[in-house]
N, CA, C and O atoms as a GROMACS GRO file, in nm:
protein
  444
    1UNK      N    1   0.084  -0.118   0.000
    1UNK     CA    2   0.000   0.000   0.000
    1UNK      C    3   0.088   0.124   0.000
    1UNK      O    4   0.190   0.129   0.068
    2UNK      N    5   0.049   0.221  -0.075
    2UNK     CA    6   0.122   0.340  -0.083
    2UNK      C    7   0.103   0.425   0.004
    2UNK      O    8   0.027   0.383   0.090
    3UNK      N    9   0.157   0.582   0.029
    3UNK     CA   10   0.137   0.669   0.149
    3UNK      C   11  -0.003   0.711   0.173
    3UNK      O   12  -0.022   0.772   0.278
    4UNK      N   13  -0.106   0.690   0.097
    4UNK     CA   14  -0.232   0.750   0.090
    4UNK      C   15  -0.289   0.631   0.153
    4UNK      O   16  -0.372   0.667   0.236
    5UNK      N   17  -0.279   0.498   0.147
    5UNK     CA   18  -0.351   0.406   0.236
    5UNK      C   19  -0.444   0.363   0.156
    5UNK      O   20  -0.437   0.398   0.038
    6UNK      N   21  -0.535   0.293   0.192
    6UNK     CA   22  -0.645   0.216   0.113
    6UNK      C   23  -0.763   0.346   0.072
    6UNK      O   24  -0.812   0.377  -0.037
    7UNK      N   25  -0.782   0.403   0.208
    7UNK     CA   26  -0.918   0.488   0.195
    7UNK      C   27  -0.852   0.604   0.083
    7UNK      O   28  -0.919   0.632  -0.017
    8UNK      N   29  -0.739   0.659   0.104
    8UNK     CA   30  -0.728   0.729   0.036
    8UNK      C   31  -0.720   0.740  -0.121
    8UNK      O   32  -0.748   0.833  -0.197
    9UNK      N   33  -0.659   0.575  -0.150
    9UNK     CA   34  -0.678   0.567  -0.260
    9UNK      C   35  -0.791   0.536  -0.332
    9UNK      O   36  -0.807   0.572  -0.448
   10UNK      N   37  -0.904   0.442  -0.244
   10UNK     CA   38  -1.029   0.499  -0.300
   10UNK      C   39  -1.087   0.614  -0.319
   10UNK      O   40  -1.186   0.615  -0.393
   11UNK      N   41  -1.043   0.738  -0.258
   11UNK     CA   42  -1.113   0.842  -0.269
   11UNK      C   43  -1.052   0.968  -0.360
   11UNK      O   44  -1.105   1.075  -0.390
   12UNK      N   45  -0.900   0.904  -0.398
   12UNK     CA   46  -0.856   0.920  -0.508
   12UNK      C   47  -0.906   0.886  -0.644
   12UNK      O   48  -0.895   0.961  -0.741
   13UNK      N   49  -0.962   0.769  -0.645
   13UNK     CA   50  -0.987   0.630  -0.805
   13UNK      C   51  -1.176   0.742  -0.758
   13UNK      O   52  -1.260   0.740  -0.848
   14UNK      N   53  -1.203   0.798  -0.664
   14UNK     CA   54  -1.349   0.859  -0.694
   14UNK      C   55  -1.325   0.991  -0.776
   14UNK      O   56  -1.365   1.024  -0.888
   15UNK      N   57  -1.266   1.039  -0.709
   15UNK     CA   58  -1.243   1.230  -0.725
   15UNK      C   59  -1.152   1.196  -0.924
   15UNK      O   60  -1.128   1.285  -1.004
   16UNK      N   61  -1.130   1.078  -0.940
   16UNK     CA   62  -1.051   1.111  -1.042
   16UNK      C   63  -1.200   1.072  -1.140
   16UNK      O   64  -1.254   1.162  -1.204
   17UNK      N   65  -1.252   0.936  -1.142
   17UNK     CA   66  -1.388   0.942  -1.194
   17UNK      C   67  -1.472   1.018  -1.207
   17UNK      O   68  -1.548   0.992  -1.300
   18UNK      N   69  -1.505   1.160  -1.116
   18UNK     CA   70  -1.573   1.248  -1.130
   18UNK      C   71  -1.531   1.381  -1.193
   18UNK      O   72  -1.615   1.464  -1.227
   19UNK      N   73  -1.368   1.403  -1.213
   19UNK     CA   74  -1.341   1.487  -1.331
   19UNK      C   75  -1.365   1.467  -1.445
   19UNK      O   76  -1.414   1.540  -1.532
   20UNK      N   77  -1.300   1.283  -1.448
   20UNK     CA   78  -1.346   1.226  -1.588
   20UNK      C   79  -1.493   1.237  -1.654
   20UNK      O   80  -1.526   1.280  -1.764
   21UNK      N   81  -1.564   1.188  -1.555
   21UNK     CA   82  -1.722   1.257  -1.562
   21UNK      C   83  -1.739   1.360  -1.597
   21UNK      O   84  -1.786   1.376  -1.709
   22UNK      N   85  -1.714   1.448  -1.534
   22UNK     CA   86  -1.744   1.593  -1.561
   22UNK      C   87  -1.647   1.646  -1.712
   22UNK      O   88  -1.676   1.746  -1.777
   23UNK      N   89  -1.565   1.579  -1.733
   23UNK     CA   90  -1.508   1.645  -1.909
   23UNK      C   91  -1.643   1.544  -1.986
   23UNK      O   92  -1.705   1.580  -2.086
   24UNK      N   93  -1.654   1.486  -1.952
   24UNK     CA   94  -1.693   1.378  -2.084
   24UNK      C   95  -1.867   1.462  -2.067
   24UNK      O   96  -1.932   1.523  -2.151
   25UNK      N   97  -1.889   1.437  -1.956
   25UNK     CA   98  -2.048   1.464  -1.941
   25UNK      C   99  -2.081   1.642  -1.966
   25UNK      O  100  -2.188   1.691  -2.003
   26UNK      N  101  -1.952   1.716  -1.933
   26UNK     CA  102  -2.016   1.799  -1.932
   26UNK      C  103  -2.008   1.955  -2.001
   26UNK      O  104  -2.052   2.064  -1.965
   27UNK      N  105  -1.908   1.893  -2.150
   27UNK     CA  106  -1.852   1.981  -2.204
   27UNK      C  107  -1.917   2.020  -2.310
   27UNK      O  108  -1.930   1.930  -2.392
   28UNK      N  109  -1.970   2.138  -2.343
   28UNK     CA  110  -2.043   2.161  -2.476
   28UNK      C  111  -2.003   2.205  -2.593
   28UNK      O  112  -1.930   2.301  -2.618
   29UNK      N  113  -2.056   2.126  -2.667
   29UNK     CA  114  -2.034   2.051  -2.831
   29UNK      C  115  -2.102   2.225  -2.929
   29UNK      O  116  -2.194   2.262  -3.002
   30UNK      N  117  -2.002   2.266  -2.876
   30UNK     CA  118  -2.006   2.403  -2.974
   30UNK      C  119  -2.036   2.390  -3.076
   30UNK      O  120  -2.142   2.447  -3.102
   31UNK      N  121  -1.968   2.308  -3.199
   31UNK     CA  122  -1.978   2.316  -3.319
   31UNK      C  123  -2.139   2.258  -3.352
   31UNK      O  124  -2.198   2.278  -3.458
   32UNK      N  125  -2.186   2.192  -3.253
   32UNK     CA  126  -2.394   2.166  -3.240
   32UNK      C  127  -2.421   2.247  -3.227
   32UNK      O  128  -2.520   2.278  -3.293
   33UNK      N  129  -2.383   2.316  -3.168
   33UNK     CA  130  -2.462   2.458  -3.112
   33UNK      C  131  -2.477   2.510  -3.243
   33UNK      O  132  -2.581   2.524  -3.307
   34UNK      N  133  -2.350   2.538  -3.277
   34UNK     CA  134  -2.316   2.645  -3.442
   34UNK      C  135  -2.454   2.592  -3.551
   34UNK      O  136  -2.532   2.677  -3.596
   35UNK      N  137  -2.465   2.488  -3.575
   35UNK     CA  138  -2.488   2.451  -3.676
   35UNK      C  139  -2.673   2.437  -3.648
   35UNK      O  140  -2.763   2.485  -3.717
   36UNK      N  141  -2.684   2.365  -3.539
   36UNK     CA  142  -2.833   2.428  -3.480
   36UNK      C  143  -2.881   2.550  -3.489
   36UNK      O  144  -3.003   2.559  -3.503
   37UNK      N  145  -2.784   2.699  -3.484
   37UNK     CA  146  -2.802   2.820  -3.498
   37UNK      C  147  -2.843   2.861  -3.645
   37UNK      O  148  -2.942   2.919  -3.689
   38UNK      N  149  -2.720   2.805  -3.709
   38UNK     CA  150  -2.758   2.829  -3.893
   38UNK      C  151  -2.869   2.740  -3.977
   38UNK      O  152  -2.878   2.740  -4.100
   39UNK      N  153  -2.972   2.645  -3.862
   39UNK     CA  154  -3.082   2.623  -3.920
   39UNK      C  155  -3.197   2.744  -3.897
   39UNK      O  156  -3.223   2.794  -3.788
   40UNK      N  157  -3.261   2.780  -4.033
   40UNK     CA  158  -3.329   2.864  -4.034
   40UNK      C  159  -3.493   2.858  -4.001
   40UNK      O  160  -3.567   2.956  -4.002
   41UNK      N  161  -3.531   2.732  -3.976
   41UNK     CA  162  -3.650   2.704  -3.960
   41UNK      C  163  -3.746   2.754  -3.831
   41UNK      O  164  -3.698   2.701  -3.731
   42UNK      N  165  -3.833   2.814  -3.802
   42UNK     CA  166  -3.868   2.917  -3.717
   42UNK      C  167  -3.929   2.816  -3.604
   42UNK      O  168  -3.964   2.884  -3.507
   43UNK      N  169  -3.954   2.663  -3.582
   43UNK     CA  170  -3.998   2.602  -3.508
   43UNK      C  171  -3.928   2.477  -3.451
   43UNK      O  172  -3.983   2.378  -3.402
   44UNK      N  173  -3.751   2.506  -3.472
   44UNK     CA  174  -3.699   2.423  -3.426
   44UNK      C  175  -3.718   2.297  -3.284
   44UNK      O  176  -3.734   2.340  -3.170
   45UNK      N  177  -3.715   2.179  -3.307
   45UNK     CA  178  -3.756   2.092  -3.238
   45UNK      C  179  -3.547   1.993  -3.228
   45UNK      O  180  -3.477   1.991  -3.330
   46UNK      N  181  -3.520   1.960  -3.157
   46UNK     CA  182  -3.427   1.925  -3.129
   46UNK      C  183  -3.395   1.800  -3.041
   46UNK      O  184  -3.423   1.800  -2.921
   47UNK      N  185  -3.361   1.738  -3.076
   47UNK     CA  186  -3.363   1.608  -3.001
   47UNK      C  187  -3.165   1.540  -3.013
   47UNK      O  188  -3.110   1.491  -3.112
   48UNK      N  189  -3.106   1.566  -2.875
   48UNK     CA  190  -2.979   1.519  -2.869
   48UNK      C  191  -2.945   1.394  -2.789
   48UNK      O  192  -2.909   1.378  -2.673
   49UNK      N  193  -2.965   1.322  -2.876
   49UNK     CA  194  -2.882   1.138  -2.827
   49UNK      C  195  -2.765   1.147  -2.740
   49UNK      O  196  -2.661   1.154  -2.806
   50UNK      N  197  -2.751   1.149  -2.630
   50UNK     CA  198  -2.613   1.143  -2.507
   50UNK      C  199  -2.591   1.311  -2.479
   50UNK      O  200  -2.497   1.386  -2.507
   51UNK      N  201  -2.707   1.332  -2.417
   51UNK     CA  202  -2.724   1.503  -2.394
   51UNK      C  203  -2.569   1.511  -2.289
   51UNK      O  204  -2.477   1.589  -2.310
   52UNK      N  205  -2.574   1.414  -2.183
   52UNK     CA  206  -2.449   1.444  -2.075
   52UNK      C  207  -2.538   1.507  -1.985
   52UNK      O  208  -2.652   1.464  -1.970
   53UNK      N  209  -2.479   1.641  -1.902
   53UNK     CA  210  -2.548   1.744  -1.831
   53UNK      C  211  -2.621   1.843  -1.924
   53UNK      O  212  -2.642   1.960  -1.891
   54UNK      N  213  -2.653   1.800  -2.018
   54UNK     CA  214  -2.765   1.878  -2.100
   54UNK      C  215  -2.694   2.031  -2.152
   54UNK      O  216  -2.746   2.112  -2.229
   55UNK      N  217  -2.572   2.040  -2.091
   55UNK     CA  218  -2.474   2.205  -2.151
   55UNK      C  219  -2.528   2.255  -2.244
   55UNK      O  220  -2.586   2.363  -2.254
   56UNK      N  221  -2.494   2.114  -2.371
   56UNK     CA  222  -2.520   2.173  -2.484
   56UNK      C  223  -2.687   2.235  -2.542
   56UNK      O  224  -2.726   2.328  -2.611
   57UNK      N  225  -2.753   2.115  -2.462
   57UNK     CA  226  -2.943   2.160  -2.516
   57UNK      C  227  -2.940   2.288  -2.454
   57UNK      O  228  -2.989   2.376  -2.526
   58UNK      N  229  -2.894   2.329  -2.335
   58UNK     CA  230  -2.955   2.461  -2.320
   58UNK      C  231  -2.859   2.577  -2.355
   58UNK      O  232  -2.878   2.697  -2.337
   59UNK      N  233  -2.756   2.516  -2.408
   59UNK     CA  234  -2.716   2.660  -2.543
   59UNK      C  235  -2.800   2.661  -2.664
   59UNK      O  236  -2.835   2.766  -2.719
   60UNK      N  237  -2.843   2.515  -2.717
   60UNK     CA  238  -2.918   2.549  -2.830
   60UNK      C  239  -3.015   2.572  -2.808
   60UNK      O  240  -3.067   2.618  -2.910
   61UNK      N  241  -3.129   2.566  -2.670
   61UNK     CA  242  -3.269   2.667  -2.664
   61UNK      C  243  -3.248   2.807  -2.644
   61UNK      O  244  -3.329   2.887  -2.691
   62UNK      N  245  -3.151   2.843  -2.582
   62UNK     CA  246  -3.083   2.981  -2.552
   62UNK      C  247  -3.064   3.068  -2.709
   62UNK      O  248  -3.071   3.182  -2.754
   63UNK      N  249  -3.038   2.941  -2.749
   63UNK     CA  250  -3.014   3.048  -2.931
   63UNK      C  251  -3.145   2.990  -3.020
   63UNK      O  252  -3.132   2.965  -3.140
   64UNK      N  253  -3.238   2.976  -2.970
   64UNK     CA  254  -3.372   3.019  -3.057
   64UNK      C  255  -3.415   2.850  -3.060
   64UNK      O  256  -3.522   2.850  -3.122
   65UNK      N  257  -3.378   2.696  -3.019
   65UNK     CA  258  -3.468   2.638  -3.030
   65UNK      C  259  -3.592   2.654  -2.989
   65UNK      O  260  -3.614   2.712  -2.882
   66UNK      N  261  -3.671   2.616  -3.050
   66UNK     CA  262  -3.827   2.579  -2.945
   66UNK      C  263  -3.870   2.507  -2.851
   66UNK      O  264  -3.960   2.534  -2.771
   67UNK      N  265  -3.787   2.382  -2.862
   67UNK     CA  266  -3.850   2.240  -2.806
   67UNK      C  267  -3.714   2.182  -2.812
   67UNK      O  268  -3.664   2.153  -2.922
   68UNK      N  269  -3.632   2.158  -2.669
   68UNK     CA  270  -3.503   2.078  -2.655
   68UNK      C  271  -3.543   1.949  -2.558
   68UNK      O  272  -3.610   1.938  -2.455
   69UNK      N  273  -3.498   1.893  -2.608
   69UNK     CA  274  -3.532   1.694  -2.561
   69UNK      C  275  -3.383   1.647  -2.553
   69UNK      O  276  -3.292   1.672  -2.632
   70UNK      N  277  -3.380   1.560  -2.417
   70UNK     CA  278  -3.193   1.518  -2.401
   70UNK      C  279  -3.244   1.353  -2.378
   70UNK      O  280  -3.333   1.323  -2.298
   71UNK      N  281  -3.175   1.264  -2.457
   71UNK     CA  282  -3.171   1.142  -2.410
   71UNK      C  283  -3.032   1.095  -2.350
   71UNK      O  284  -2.932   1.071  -2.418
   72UNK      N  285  -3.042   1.084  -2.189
   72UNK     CA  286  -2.900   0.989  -2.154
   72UNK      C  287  -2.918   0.887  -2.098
   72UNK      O  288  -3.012   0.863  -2.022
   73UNK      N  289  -2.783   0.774  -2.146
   73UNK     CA  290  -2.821   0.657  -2.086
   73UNK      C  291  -2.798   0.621  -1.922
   73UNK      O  292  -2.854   0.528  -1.863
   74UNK      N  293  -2.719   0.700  -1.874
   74UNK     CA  294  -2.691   0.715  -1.704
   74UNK      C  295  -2.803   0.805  -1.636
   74UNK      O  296  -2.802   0.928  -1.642
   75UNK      N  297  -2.885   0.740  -1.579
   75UNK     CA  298  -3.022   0.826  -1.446
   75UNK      C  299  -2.919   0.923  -1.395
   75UNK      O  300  -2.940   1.041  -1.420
   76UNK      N  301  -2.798   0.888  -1.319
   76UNK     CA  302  -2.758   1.021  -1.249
   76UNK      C  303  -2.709   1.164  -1.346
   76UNK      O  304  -2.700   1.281  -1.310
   77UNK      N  305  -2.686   1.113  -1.460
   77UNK     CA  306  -2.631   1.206  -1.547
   77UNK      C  307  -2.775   1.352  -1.610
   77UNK      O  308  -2.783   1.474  -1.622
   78UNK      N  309  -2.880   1.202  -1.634
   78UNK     CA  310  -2.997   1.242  -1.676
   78UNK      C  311  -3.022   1.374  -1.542
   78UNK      O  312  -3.002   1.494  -1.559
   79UNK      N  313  -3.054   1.327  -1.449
   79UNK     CA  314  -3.071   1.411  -1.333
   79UNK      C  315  -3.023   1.554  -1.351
   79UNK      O  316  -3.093   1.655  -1.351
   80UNK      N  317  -2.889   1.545  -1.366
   80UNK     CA  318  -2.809   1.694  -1.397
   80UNK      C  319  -2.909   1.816  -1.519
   80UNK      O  320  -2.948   1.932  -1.529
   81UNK      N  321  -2.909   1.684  -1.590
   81UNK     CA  322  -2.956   1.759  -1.738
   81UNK      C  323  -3.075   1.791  -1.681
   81UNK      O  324  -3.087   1.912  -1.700
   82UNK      N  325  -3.162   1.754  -1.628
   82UNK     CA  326  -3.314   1.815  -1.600
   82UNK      C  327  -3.342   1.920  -1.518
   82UNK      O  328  -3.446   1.986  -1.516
   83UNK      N  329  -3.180   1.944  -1.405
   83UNK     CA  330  -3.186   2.026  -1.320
   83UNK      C  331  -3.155   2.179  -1.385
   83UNK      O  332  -3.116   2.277  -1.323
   84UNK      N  333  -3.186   2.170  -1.533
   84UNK     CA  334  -3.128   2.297  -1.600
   84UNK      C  335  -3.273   2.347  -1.635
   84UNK      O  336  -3.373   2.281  -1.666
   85UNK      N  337  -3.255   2.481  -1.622
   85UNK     CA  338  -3.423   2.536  -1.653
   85UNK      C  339  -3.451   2.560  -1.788
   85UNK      O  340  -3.573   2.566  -1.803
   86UNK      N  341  -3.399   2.574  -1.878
   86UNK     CA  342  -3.405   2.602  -2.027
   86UNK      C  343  -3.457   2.427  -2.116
   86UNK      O  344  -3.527   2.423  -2.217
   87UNK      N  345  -3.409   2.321  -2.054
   87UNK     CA  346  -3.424   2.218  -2.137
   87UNK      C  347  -3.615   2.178  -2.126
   87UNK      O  348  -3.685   2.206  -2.029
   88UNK      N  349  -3.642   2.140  -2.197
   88UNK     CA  350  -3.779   2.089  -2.197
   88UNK      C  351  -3.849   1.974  -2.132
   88UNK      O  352  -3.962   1.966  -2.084
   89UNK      N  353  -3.717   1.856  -2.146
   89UNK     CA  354  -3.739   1.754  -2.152
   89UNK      C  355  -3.627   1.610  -2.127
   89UNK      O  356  -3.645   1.534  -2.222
   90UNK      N  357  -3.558   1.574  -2.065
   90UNK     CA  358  -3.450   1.469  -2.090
   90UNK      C  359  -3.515   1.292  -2.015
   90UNK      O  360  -3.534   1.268  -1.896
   91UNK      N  361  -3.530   1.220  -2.104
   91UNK     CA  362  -3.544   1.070  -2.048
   91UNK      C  363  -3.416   1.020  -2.078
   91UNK      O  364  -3.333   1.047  -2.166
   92UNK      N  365  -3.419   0.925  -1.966
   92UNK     CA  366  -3.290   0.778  -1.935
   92UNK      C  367  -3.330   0.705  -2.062
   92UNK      O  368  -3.448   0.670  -2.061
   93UNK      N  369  -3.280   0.682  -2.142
   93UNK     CA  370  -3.330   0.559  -2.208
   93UNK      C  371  -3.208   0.544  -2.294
   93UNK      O  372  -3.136   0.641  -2.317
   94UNK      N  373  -3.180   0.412  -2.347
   94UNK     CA  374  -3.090   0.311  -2.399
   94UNK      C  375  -3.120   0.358  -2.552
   94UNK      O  376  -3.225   0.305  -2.588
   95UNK      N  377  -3.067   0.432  -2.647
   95UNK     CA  378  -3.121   0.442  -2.760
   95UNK      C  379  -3.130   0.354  -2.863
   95UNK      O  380  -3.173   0.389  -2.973
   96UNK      N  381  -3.087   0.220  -2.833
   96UNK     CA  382  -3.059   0.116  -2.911
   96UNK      C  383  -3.255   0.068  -2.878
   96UNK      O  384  -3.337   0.056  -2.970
   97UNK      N  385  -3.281   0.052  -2.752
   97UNK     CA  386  -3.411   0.014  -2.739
   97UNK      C  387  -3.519   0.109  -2.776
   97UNK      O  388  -3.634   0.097  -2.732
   98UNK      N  389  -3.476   0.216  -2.868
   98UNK     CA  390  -3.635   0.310  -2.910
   98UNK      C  391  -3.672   0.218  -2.988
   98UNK      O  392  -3.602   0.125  -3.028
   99UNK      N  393  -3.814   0.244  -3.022
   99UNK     CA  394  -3.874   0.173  -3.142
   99UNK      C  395  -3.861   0.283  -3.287
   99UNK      O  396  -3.820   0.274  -3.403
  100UNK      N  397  -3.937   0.407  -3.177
  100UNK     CA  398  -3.923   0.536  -3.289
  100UNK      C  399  -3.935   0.641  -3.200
  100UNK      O  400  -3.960   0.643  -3.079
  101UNK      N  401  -3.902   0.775  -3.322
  101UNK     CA  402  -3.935   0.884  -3.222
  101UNK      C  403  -3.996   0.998  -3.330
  101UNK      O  404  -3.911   1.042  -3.408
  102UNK      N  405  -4.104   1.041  -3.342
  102UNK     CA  406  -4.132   1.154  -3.380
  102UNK      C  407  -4.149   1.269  -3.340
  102UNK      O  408  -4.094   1.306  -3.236
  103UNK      N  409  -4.235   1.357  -3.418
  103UNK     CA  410  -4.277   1.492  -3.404
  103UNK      C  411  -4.318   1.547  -3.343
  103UNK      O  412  -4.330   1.669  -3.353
  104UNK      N  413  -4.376   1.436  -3.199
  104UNK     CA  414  -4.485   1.491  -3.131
  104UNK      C  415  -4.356   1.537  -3.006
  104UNK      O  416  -4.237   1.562  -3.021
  105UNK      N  417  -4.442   1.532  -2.888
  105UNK     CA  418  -4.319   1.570  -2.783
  105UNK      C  419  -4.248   1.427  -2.732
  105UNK      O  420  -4.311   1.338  -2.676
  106UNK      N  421  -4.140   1.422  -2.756
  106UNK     CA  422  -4.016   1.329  -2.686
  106UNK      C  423  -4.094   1.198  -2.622
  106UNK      O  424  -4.104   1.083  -2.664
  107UNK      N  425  -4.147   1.264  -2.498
  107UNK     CA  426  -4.217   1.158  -2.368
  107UNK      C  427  -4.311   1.066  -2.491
  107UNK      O  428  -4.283   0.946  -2.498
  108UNK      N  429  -4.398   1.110  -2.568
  108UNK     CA  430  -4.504   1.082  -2.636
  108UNK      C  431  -4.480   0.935  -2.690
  108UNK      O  432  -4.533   0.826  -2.664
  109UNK      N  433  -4.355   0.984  -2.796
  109UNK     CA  434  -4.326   0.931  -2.873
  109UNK      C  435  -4.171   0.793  -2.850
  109UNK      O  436  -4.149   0.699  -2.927
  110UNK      N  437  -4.104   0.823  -2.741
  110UNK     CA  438  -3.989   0.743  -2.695
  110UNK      C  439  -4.043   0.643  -2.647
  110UNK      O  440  -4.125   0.695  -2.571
  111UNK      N  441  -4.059   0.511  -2.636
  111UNK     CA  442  -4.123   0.405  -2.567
  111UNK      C  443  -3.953   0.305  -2.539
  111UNK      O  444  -3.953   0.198  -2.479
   0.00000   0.00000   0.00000
């Protein structure tokens, strides 16, 4: 065992998982943003597969979506993303198991 001891190195192998977390989960995908912006359609509806902490959906409702929907596959991650006031909408779900998803709102249509 090294100078940090057992506990410490678990609480090292945590604190290092939760930076890792936090780059991966929670960095926003600018160049989505960009390109969400240069759609011109006045009733944008948006739907992002592995939202993370949702960063990115609520830059793109912030720049004129209408309707932002986050699917992640981690509940605690999901959690983050819903705790943001701009997003509409984020479910847990496995996107391999949708059947479909349309037009209507997210919840409606995700089974």
């Amino acid at each position: 065992m090294g100078k940090l001891g057992k506990s410490g190195e678990n609480q090292h192998m945590i604190n290092s998982k939760a930076q890792s977390d936090n780059l991966y989960y929670g960095e926003i995908r600018s160049g989505i943003v960009e390109i969400v912006a240069e759609i011109s359609e006045s009733h944008k509806r948006v739907l992002e597969i592995g939202c993370g902490n949702g960063i990115t959906l609520e830059a793109i409702k912030q720049n004129g979506a209408e309707y932002v929907c986050g699917l992640e596959l981690r509940e605690d991650v999901a959690e983050l993303a819903r705790s943001r006031v701009a997003i509409d909408e984020v479910l847990c779900r496995n996107v391999e198991q949708i059947s479909k998803i349309g037009r209507a709102s997210c919840r409606e249509r995700v089974s």
